Coordinates of C-alpha atoms in Angstrom, one line a residue:
Chain Y
M1 CA 41.5 15.7 3.3
L2 CA 38.4 16.8 1.7
Y3 CA 35.6 14.2 2.8
L4 CA 32.3 14.1 0.6
V5 CA 29.9 12.4 2.9
G6 CA 26.5 11.0 1.8
L7 CA 23.7 11.6 4.1
G8 CA 21.2 9.2 2.6
L9 CA 17.6 10.2 1.9
A10 CA 15.4 11.0 4.8
D11 CA 16.6 12.4 8.2
E12 CA 19.6 12.9 10.4
T13 CA 20.0 9.1 11.4
D14 CA 20.4 8.0 7.9
I15 CA 24.1 9.0 7.9
T16 CA 26.5 6.0 8.3
V17 CA 28.5 5.3 11.3
K18 CA 31.8 6.0 9.2
G19 CA 30.1 9.3 8.0
L20 CA 29.2 10.4 11.3
E21 CA 32.9 9.9 12.6
V22 CA 34.2 12.0 10.0
V23 CA 31.8 14.7 10.7
K24 CA 32.4 14.8 14.3
K25 CA 36.1 15.0 13.7
A26 CA 36.3 17.6 10.9
E27 CA 37.4 20.9 11.3
R28 CA 34.7 22.5 9.2
V29 CA 31.5 20.9 8.0
Y30 CA 29.5 22.2 4.9
L31 CA 26.0 21.0 3.8
E32 CA 25.2 21.2 0.2
A33 CA 21.8 22.6 0.3
Y34 CA 20.5 23.3 -3.2
T35 CA 20.2 20.0 -5.2
S36 CA 18.3 18.0 -2.6
I37 CA 17.0 18.2 0.6
L38 CA 16.6 16.1 3.8
L39 CA 13.2 16.1 5.6
V40 CA 14.6 17.7 8.6
D41 CA 16.4 21.1 8.8
R42 CA 20.0 22.1 9.6
G43 CA 19.3 22.6 13.1
K44 CA 18.2 19.1 13.7
L45 CA 21.5 18.1 12.1
E46 CA 23.5 20.4 14.0
A47 CA 21.8 19.0 17.2
F48 CA 22.5 15.4 16.2
Y49 CA 26.2 16.0 15.4
G50 CA 26.7 18.3 18.4
R51 CA 28.4 21.0 16.0
P52 CA 27.8 23.8 13.7
V53 CA 27.2 23.1 9.9
I54 CA 27.7 25.7 7.3
E55 CA 25.2 25.8 4.7
A56 CA 26.7 25.7 1.2
D57 CA 24.3 27.2 -1.5
R58 CA 24.9 26.9 -5.2
E59 CA 27.0 30.2 -5.3
L60 CA 29.4 29.0 -2.6
V61 CA 30.0 25.8 -4.1
E62 CA 30.2 26.9 -7.7
S63 CA 32.2 30.1 -7.5
G64 CA 33.4 29.9 -3.9
S65 CA 35.0 26.5 -3.6
D66 CA 38.3 27.9 -2.5
E67 CA 36.7 28.8 0.7
I68 CA 35.4 25.4 1.1
L69 CA 38.8 23.8 0.3
A70 CA 40.9 26.3 2.4
G71 CA 43.3 24.5 4.5
A72 CA 42.0 21.0 3.4
D73 CA 45.6 19.9 2.6
K74 CA 46.3 20.0 6.3
T75 CA 43.0 19.7 8.2
D76 CA 39.8 17.8 7.4
V77 CA 36.8 19.4 5.9
A78 CA 33.5 17.4 5.5
F79 CA 31.0 18.3 2.6
L80 CA 27.8 16.7 3.2
V81 CA 25.4 15.8 0.3
V82 CA 22.0 14.5 0.6
G83 CA 21.8 11.1 -0.9
D84 CA 25.1 10.0 -2.3
P85 CA 27.8 12.5 -3.2
F86 CA 28.1 10.9 -6.8
G87 CA 24.5 10.2 -7.1
A88 CA 21.8 12.3 -8.7
T89 CA 24.2 15.3 -8.3
T90 CA 27.7 14.6 -9.1
H91 CA 30.2 16.8 -7.4
T92 CA 33.2 15.6 -9.6
D93 CA 34.0 19.5 -10.4
L94 CA 34.7 19.9 -6.4
V95 CA 36.9 16.8 -6.5
L96 CA 38.7 18.0 -9.6
R97 CA 39.4 21.3 -8.0
A98 CA 40.7 19.8 -4.8
R99 CA 43.0 17.6 -7.0
E100 CA 44.4 20.7 -8.7
M101 CA 45.1 22.0 -5.3
G102 CA 46.8 18.9 -4.1
I103 CA 44.1 18.1 -1.7
E104 CA 43.3 14.4 -1.2
T105 CA 39.6 13.5 -1.2
K106 CA 37.5 10.6 0.2
V107 CA 33.9 9.6 -0.5
I108 CA 31.5 8.1 2.1
P109 CA 28.8 6.5 -0.2
N110 CA 25.2 6.5 1.0
A111 CA 21.8 5.6 -0.5
S112 CA 21.0 7.8 -3.6
I113 CA 17.3 8.0 -4.9
M114 CA 19.0 6.4 -8.0
S115 CA 19.2 3.1 -6.2
G116 CA 16.7 3.7 -3.4
I117 CA 13.9 3.8 -5.9
G118 CA 14.3 0.1 -5.8
C119 CA 12.0 0.4 -2.7
T120 CA 9.1 0.4 -5.2
G121 CA 9.8 -3.2 -5.9
L122 CA 10.7 -2.4 -9.5
Q123 CA 14.1 -4.0 -10.4
L124 CA 16.9 -1.7 -10.9
Y125 CA 18.1 -3.9 -13.7
N126 CA 14.8 -3.1 -15.7
F127 CA 15.5 0.6 -15.5
G128 CA 17.1 2.6 -18.5
Q129 CA 18.6 6.0 -18.3
T130 CA 17.3 8.5 -15.6
V131 CA 15.6 11.8 -16.6
S132 CA 14.7 15.0 -14.9
M133 CA 11.5 16.9 -15.0
V134 CA 11.9 20.7 -14.7
F135 CA 8.9 23.1 -13.6
F136 CA 7.2 24.2 -16.8
T137 CA 6.7 28.0 -17.2
E138 CA 4.5 29.8 -20.0
N139 CA 7.4 30.1 -22.3
W140 CA 9.7 27.4 -21.2
R141 CA 8.6 23.7 -21.6
P142 CA 11.6 21.7 -22.3
S143 CA 10.7 18.2 -23.7
S144 CA 14.0 16.5 -24.0
F145 CA 13.1 14.3 -21.3
Y146 CA 10.3 12.9 -23.7
D147 CA 13.0 11.8 -26.2
R148 CA 15.0 10.2 -23.4
I149 CA 11.8 8.3 -22.2
K150 CA 11.2 7.2 -25.7
E151 CA 14.7 5.5 -26.0
N152 CA 13.7 3.6 -22.8
V153 CA 10.0 2.7 -23.8
Q154 CA 11.3 1.5 -27.1
L155 CA 13.6 -1.0 -25.3
G156 CA 10.9 -1.9 -22.4
F157 CA 12.9 -0.4 -19.6
H158 CA 11.5 1.6 -16.7
T159 CA 12.3 5.2 -16.3
L160 CA 13.1 7.0 -13.1
V161 CA 12.0 10.7 -13.3
L162 CA 13.6 12.9 -10.8
L163 CA 11.5 16.1 -10.0
D164 CA 12.6 19.7 -9.9
I165 CA 13.2 21.4 -6.7
K166 CA 13.9 25.2 -6.5
V167 CA 15.5 26.2 -3.3
K168 CA 16.9 29.7 -2.8
E169 CA 16.7 30.7 -6.3
P170 CA 15.8 34.4 -7.2
S171 CA 12.9 34.9 -9.3
L172 CA 13.6 36.2 -13.0
E173 CA 12.1 39.4 -12.0
N174 CA 14.3 40.1 -9.4
L175 CA 17.3 38.7 -11.2
A176 CA 16.5 41.3 -13.9
R177 CA 16.6 44.0 -11.3
G178 CA 19.8 42.8 -9.7
R179 CA 18.0 42.0 -6.4
M180 CA 19.1 38.9 -4.7
I181 CA 15.5 38.1 -3.2
Y182 CA 14.8 34.5 -3.2
E183 CA 11.6 32.9 -4.1
P184 CA 9.9 30.6 -1.4
P185 CA 11.2 26.9 -2.1
R186 CA 9.1 24.8 -4.3
Y187 CA 9.2 21.0 -4.9
M188 CA 7.4 19.3 -8.0
T189 CA 5.0 16.7 -6.9
V190 CA 4.0 13.5 -8.6
A191 CA 0.7 14.9 -9.6
Q192 CA 2.6 17.8 -11.6
C193 CA 5.0 15.6 -13.0
A194 CA 2.2 13.3 -14.3
S195 CA 0.5 16.3 -15.8
Q196 CA 3.4 17.9 -17.6
M197 CA 4.3 14.3 -19.0
L198 CA 0.7 14.0 -20.5
E199 CA 0.8 17.6 -21.8
T200 CA 4.1 16.9 -23.6
E201 CA 2.5 13.7 -25.2
E202 CA -0.3 15.7 -26.2
E203 CA 2.0 18.1 -28.0
R204 CA 4.5 15.7 -29.3
K205 CA 1.9 12.8 -30.2
E206 CA 4.5 10.1 -30.8
G207 CA 2.7 7.7 -28.6
V208 CA 5.6 7.2 -26.1
Y209 CA 3.0 6.9 -23.4
G210 CA -0.4 8.0 -22.6
P211 CA -3.2 8.5 -19.9
D212 CA -3.4 4.7 -19.4
S213 CA 0.3 4.1 -19.0
L214 CA 1.3 2.8 -15.6
A215 CA 3.6 4.5 -13.1
V216 CA 4.6 4.5 -9.6
G217 CA 4.8 7.7 -7.5
A218 CA 7.3 7.5 -4.6
A219 CA 7.3 10.3 -1.7
R220 CA 9.9 10.4 1.0
V221 CA 11.8 7.4 0.2
G222 CA 13.4 5.9 3.3
A223 CA 11.4 8.1 5.8
A224 CA 8.7 6.6 8.3
D225 CA 5.9 8.2 6.3
Q226 CA 7.4 6.9 3.0
K227 CA 4.3 6.6 0.5
L228 CA 4.1 4.7 -2.8
V229 CA 1.2 4.8 -5.1
A230 CA 0.8 2.9 -8.5
G231 CA -1.5 3.9 -11.2
T232 CA -2.1 5.2 -14.6
L233 CA -0.5 8.6 -15.4
K234 CA -4.2 10.0 -15.6
E235 CA -4.8 8.7 -12.1
L236 CA -1.4 10.0 -10.7
T237 CA -2.4 13.7 -11.8
G238 CA -4.9 13.6 -9.1
V239 CA -2.9 12.0 -6.2
D240 CA -1.7 14.0 -3.3
M241 CA 1.5 12.3 -2.0
G242 CA 2.1 14.9 0.8
R243 CA 5.1 16.7 1.6
P244 CA 8.3 16.4 -0.5
L245 CA 10.6 15.0 -2.0
H246 CA 8.7 13.0 -4.8
S247 CA 10.0 10.9 -7.7
L248 CA 8.1 9.0 -10.2
V249 CA 8.8 5.8 -12.3
L250 CA 7.2 5.2 -15.7
L251 CA 6.8 1.5 -16.2
G252 CA 8.5 -0.1 -19.0
R253 CA 6.8 -3.1 -20.7
K254 CA 9.6 -5.6 -19.9
T255 CA 8.2 -6.4 -16.2
H256 CA 8.4 -9.4 -14.1
D257 CA 5.3 -10.8 -12.3
L258 CA 7.1 -10.2 -9.0
E259 CA 7.1 -6.6 -9.6
R260 CA 3.5 -6.6 -10.6
D261 CA 2.8 -8.4 -7.3
Y262 CA 4.6 -6.0 -5.5
I263 CA 3.3 -2.6 -6.7
R264 CA -0.5 -3.8 -7.2
E265 CA -0.6 -3.6 -3.3
F266 CA -0.5 0.1 -3.5
A267 CA -2.4 0.6 -6.7
V268 CA -4.9 3.6 -6.7
D269 CA -7.5 1.3 -8.1
K270 CA -6.9 -2.4 -8.6
A271 CA -9.3 -2.7 -11.4
T272 CA -7.7 0.0 -13.8
F273 CA -4.3 -1.3 -12.6
D274 CA -5.2 -4.9 -13.7
A275 CA -6.8 -3.5 -16.9
S276 CA -3.7 -1.6 -18.0
W277 CA -1.3 -4.1 -16.9
Q278 CA -3.2 -6.8 -18.9
K279 CA -3.1 -4.6 -22.0
S280 CA 0.5 -3.3 -22.2
Y281 CA 3.0 -5.0 -19.6
G282 CA 4.5 -8.2 -18.6
A283 CA 6.4 -8.8 -21.8
T284 CA 9.8 -10.4 -20.6
S285 CA 13.0 -9.9 -22.4
Chain T
M1 CA 8.2 -6.2 12.0
L2 CA 10.5 -7.4 9.3
Y3 CA 13.4 -4.8 8.9
L4 CA 15.6 -5.2 5.6
V5 CA 18.6 -3.3 6.6
G6 CA 21.3 -2.2 3.9
L7 CA 24.7 -2.6 5.2
G8 CA 26.4 -0.5 2.5
L9 CA 29.5 -1.5 0.5
A10 CA 32.7 -2.0 2.6
D11 CA 32.8 -2.6 6.2
E12 CA 30.9 -2.7 9.6
T13 CA 30.9 1.0 9.8
D14 CA 29.0 1.6 6.6
I15 CA 25.6 0.7 8.3
T16 CA 23.5 3.8 8.9
V17 CA 22.8 5.0 12.3
K18 CA 19.3 4.1 11.9
G19 CA 20.1 0.6 10.7
L20 CA 22.4 0.1 13.7
E21 CA 19.6 0.9 16.2
V22 CA 17.3 -1.5 14.6
V23 CA 20.0 -4.3 14.7
K24 CA 20.8 -3.5 18.3
K25 CA 17.0 -3.8 19.2
A26 CA 15.7 -6.8 17.0
E27 CA 15.0 -10.1 18.5
R28 CA 16.9 -12.0 15.8
V29 CA 19.3 -10.6 13.1
Y30 CA 20.0 -12.5 9.8
L31 CA 22.9 -11.8 7.4
E32 CA 22.1 -12.4 3.7
A33 CA 25.4 -13.8 2.7
Y34 CA 25.2 -15.2 -0.8
T35 CA 24.6 -12.6 -3.4
S36 CA 27.3 -10.1 -2.0
I37 CA 29.7 -9.8 0.6
L38 CA 31.3 -7.1 2.8
L39 CA 34.9 -6.6 3.1
V40 CA 34.9 -8.0 6.7
D41 CA 33.5 -11.2 8.2
R42 CA 30.4 -12.0 10.4
G43 CA 32.6 -12.1 13.4
K44 CA 33.6 -8.4 12.8
L45 CA 29.9 -7.5 12.4
E46 CA 29.0 -9.5 15.6
A47 CA 31.7 -7.7 17.6
F48 CA 30.6 -4.3 16.2
Y49 CA 26.7 -5.1 16.8
G50 CA 27.5 -6.7 20.0
R51 CA 25.5 -9.5 19.4
P52 CA 25.1 -12.8 17.3
V53 CA 24.2 -12.8 13.8
I54 CA 22.8 -15.7 11.9
E55 CA 24.2 -16.3 8.4
A56 CA 21.3 -16.8 5.9
D57 CA 22.5 -18.7 2.8
R58 CA 20.4 -19.1 -0.3
E59 CA 18.6 -22.2 1.1
L60 CA 17.4 -20.7 4.1
V61 CA 16.1 -17.5 2.2
E62 CA 14.6 -19.2 -0.6
S63 CA 13.3 -22.3 1.0
G64 CA 13.3 -21.4 4.7
S65 CA 11.9 -17.9 4.8
D66 CA 9.2 -19.2 7.2
E67 CA 12.0 -19.5 9.7
I68 CA 13.3 -16.0 9.0
L69 CA 9.7 -14.6 9.4
A70 CA 8.7 -16.7 12.3
G71 CA 7.1 -14.5 15.1
A72 CA 8.0 -11.3 13.2
D73 CA 4.3 -10.2 13.4
K74 CA 4.9 -9.8 17.1
T75 CA 8.6 -9.0 17.3
D76 CA 11.4 -7.6 15.4
V77 CA 13.5 -9.4 12.9
A78 CA 16.4 -7.8 10.9
F79 CA 17.5 -9.1 7.7
L80 CA 20.7 -7.5 6.8
V81 CA 21.6 -7.2 3.1
V82 CA 25.0 -5.9 1.7
G83 CA 24.5 -2.9 -0.2
D84 CA 20.8 -1.8 -0.4
P85 CA 18.0 -4.5 0.0
F86 CA 16.5 -3.6 -3.2
G87 CA 19.7 -2.7 -5.1
A88 CA 21.6 -5.4 -7.3
T89 CA 19.7 -8.2 -5.7
T90 CA 16.0 -7.5 -4.8
H91 CA 14.6 -9.1 -1.8
T92 CA 10.9 -8.5 -2.9
D93 CA 10.1 -12.2 -2.6
L94 CA 10.8 -12.0 1.0
V95 CA 8.8 -9.0 1.5
L96 CA 5.8 -10.4 -0.5
R97 CA 5.9 -13.6 1.7
A98 CA 5.7 -11.3 5.0
R99 CA 3.0 -9.5 3.3
E100 CA 1.1 -12.8 2.9
M101 CA 1.6 -13.6 6.5
G102 CA 0.4 -10.1 7.8
I103 CA 3.8 -8.9 8.8
E104 CA 4.8 -5.5 8.5
T105 CA 7.9 -4.6 6.7
K106 CA 10.4 -1.6 6.6
V107 CA 13.4 -0.8 4.5
I108 CA 16.4 1.0 5.6
P109 CA 18.2 2.2 2.4
N110 CA 21.8 2.2 2.0
A111 CA 24.5 2.5 -0.8
S112 CA 24.3 0.1 -3.5
I113 CA 26.9 -0.7 -6.2
M114 CA 24.3 0.6 -8.7
S115 CA 24.6 4.0 -7.5
G116 CA 28.0 3.8 -5.6
I117 CA 29.6 3.2 -9.0
G118 CA 29.2 7.1 -9.2
C119 CA 32.4 7.2 -7.4
T120 CA 34.2 6.5 -10.7
G121 CA 33.0 10.2 -11.7
L122 CA 30.9 8.7 -14.4
Q123 CA 27.6 10.3 -14.2
L124 CA 24.8 8.0 -13.5
Y125 CA 22.4 10.0 -15.9
N126 CA 24.6 8.5 -18.3
F127 CA 24.1 4.9 -17.6
G128 CA 21.7 2.5 -19.6
Q129 CA 20.6 -0.8 -18.2
T130 CA 23.0 -2.8 -15.8
V131 CA 24.2 -6.3 -16.9
S132 CA 25.8 -9.1 -15.0
M133 CA 28.7 -11.4 -16.1
V134 CA 28.9 -15.1 -15.0
F135 CA 32.0 -17.1 -15.0
F136 CA 32.3 -18.8 -18.2
T137 CA 32.9 -22.7 -18.2
E138 CA 33.8 -24.9 -21.2
N139 CA 30.2 -25.4 -22.0
W140 CA 28.4 -22.5 -20.7
R141 CA 29.2 -19.2 -22.2
P142 CA 26.0 -17.1 -21.9
S143 CA 26.3 -14.1 -24.0
S144 CA 23.0 -12.4 -23.3
F145 CA 24.9 -9.7 -21.6
Y146 CA 26.2 -8.8 -25.1
D147 CA 23.0 -7.9 -26.6
R148 CA 22.2 -5.8 -23.6
I149 CA 25.6 -3.8 -23.8
K150 CA 24.7 -3.4 -27.5
E151 CA 21.5 -1.7 -26.7
N152 CA 23.4 0.7 -24.3
V153 CA 26.2 1.2 -26.9
Q154 CA 23.8 2.0 -29.7
L155 CA 22.2 4.9 -27.4
G156 CA 25.7 5.9 -26.2
F157 CA 25.4 4.9 -22.7
H158 CA 27.7 3.6 -20.1
T159 CA 27.1 0.0 -18.8
L160 CA 27.7 -1.2 -15.4
V161 CA 28.8 -4.8 -15.3
L162 CA 28.3 -6.6 -12.1
L163 CA 30.7 -9.6 -11.6
D164 CA 29.7 -13.1 -10.6
I165 CA 30.5 -14.3 -7.0
K166 CA 30.4 -18.0 -6.0
V167 CA 29.8 -18.2 -2.3
K168 CA 28.9 -21.6 -0.7
E169 CA 27.9 -23.4 -4.1
P170 CA 28.2 -27.1 -4.4
S171 CA 30.2 -28.1 -7.5
L172 CA 28.2 -29.9 -10.2
E173 CA 30.0 -33.0 -9.5
N174 CA 29.0 -32.9 -5.8
L175 CA 25.6 -32.0 -6.5
A176 CA 25.2 -34.9 -8.9
R177 CA 26.4 -37.1 -6.0
G178 CA 23.8 -35.5 -3.6
R179 CA 26.8 -34.0 -1.5
M180 CA 26.2 -30.8 0.0
I181 CA 30.3 -30.0 -0.3
Y182 CA 30.9 -26.4 -1.0
E183 CA 33.4 -25.0 -3.2
P184 CA 35.8 -22.2 -2.1
P185 CA 34.4 -18.9 -2.8
R186 CA 35.3 -17.3 -6.2
Y187 CA 35.0 -13.6 -7.2
M188 CA 35.4 -12.5 -10.7
T189 CA 38.1 -9.9 -11.2
V190 CA 38.0 -7.0 -13.5
A191 CA 40.8 -8.7 -15.6
Q192 CA 38.6 -11.9 -16.1
C193 CA 35.6 -9.8 -17.1
A194 CA 37.3 -7.9 -19.7
S195 CA 38.8 -11.1 -21.1
Q196 CA 35.2 -12.8 -21.4
M197 CA 33.8 -9.7 -22.9
L198 CA 36.6 -9.6 -25.5
E199 CA 36.1 -13.4 -26.1
T200 CA 32.4 -12.7 -26.8
E201 CA 33.0 -10.0 -29.1
E202 CA 35.2 -12.5 -31.1
E203 CA 32.6 -15.0 -31.2
R204 CA 29.6 -12.7 -32.0
K205 CA 31.5 -10.1 -34.3
E206 CA 28.8 -7.3 -34.1
G207 CA 31.5 -4.6 -33.3
V208 CA 29.7 -3.6 -30.0
Y209 CA 33.1 -3.1 -28.4
G210 CA 36.7 -4.1 -28.9
P211 CA 40.2 -4.1 -27.6
D212 CA 40.5 -0.4 -27.7
S213 CA 37.1 0.6 -26.1
L214 CA 37.6 2.4 -22.8
A215 CA 36.4 1.0 -19.4
V216 CA 37.0 1.8 -15.7
G217 CA 37.5 -1.1 -13.4
A218 CA 36.3 -0.3 -9.8
A219 CA 37.7 -2.6 -6.8
R220 CA 36.3 -2.3 -3.1
V221 CA 34.2 0.7 -3.8
G222 CA 33.7 2.8 -0.5
A223 CA 36.6 1.0 1.3
A224 CA 39.9 2.8 2.4
D225 CA 41.8 0.7 -0.4
Q226 CA 39.3 1.4 -3.0
K227 CA 41.1 1.2 -6.5
L228 CA 39.8 2.6 -9.8
V229 CA 41.7 2.1 -13.1
A230 CA 40.7 3.3 -16.4
G231 CA 41.9 1.7 -19.7
T232 CA 41.2 0.0 -22.8
L233 CA 39.6 -3.4 -22.4
K234 CA 42.7 -5.0 -23.6
E235 CA 44.9 -3.3 -20.9
L236 CA 42.2 -4.1 -18.4
T237 CA 42.8 -7.8 -19.2
G238 CA 46.1 -7.4 -17.6
V239 CA 45.5 -5.3 -14.4
D240 CA 45.5 -6.7 -11.1
M241 CA 43.0 -4.9 -9.0
G242 CA 43.5 -6.9 -5.7
R243 CA 41.0 -8.5 -3.4
P244 CA 37.2 -8.5 -4.4
L245 CA 34.6 -7.2 -4.9
H246 CA 35.3 -5.9 -8.4
S247 CA 32.8 -4.1 -11.1
L248 CA 33.6 -2.7 -14.5
V249 CA 31.8 0.0 -16.4
L250 CA 32.1 0.0 -20.2
L251 CA 32.2 3.7 -21.4
G252 CA 29.3 4.9 -23.7
R253 CA 30.2 7.5 -26.4
K254 CA 28.1 10.1 -24.9
T255 CA 30.5 11.3 -22.3
H256 CA 31.2 14.7 -20.6
D257 CA 34.7 16.4 -20.5
L258 CA 34.3 16.4 -16.9
E259 CA 34.0 12.6 -16.8
R260 CA 37.4 12.3 -19.0
D261 CA 39.0 14.6 -16.6
Y262 CA 37.9 12.5 -13.7
I263 CA 38.9 9.2 -15.0
R264 CA 42.2 10.0 -16.9
E265 CA 43.8 10.5 -13.5
F266 CA 43.7 6.7 -12.9
A267 CA 44.4 5.7 -16.5
V268 CA 46.7 2.7 -16.9
D269 CA 48.6 4.7 -19.8
K270 CA 47.4 8.2 -20.2
A271 CA 48.9 7.9 -24.0
T272 CA 46.6 5.2 -24.9
F273 CA 43.9 6.6 -22.9
D274 CA 44.0 9.8 -24.9
A275 CA 44.3 8.0 -28.1
S276 CA 41.1 5.9 -27.7
W277 CA 39.3 9.0 -26.2
Q278 CA 40.1 11.1 -29.3
K279 CA 38.9 8.4 -31.5
S280 CA 35.5 7.2 -30.1
Y281 CA 34.3 9.2 -27.2
G282 CA 33.0 12.8 -26.2
A283 CA 30.1 12.9 -28.4
T284 CA 27.4 14.9 -26.4
S285 CA 23.6 14.0 -26.8

């Protein structure tokens, strides 16, 4: 049996009791360590589980899935995924490959950022599609996220923006030279995301949002030092939310008073928050 | 401290290790038991936790929150919620009340159906807004869900439809007579949902979907007997998915081949599935 086990969002104790039983009994345990991270390292997990954990990077999962699946028709293999195994990153390809090989699979769900973002007090029913924001470079500034946010904004929905992480990625220069030397990990911050959003609006000029649009920054959802900040996009370009992971929610206009009351508590500046709110939000559907 | 602890979706072992620690140490433990249910009863939870659990019905949470919050400024109170505390049902009102009383709160996230539905293999990025379907009665057949699905369909998104449950609700007749006698619990099935969707399309005639539209029914997500069925809405009106809880996803046209490969495996009839797919799906954005 191949078990895909969700680890939740913050630390080693966010695994479910059911998931922990699987991890303790499995023959081999892999940790998917390239699309998201916990706030604790692999050593902490190994100590908590009382057993070794094999780090599975992108190469191993995408080209070496046979190694992961080897023998899983007879014994149990656990594949650990930060968040939920079918959340922000969907490991359907691994399950499809297992099916082809006649290996049974079982998923142990857990919190995903796609639902955990509810901790902002914003109602998940009021969210439209989720978008991703990648690190802009000098020559690559993809703005497809802008079109998607536009669809949500037109319907009055909130948009969850998932922020890029670069873990164990070779630099373009090293790739060109055929060297597998990895860059230090990078994690996009709420401030960087807000800046890139505003830059894109300045280029596209379709008025999808602006410096006064309200958003909520969320850092380390589910952790003891979880931090939430509400403010205008302009204000958020200047906030320091601390260590990763960060996410951002752009508010839609279809908001409920309970949502306002909830997020106003952690506004950067209650006066600008109230002014922006008064001007553009609170329309009920 | 008031802890809002997510219990996950299926049984007593879906609580996280972190959540279980809170439950074991709290002074009082309440179980929110009216917006969703686990597949095990309160007795099973009490045996697993080794302590009593107080059932919190709608009356207690909405009008008696002072009782729940009493003393929580000095000791720990745990409020258990099936799924995630800020998932399909948002308990922001309880947190706001606690804030007013100067009581700190902490949320322990868990799997919610809003992300757990990823177990269908359908990508959460391709979902638009989530809608709810209530039991139709002779005189009350609200179709606002239809307008929301329309918005999703026009953009090509999947729609998660959450199905009504009636737990500990007095009948209208008994309410009128001032008697608090409760109806037996009722849980909407995938078949009932598909029927009500088709009835509404027949009334509204806006062509948002039809008998040949593809959908996925999901029952008991995360449980050992989880069941997934893919088929046309017409086919789904005839499926028996077994005991609750059920959910349904109406497919949007912006689908990925991996999604097709994943759900085709549990199609009611692979021939009608392929025919419907060929006709209306697979457009990439």
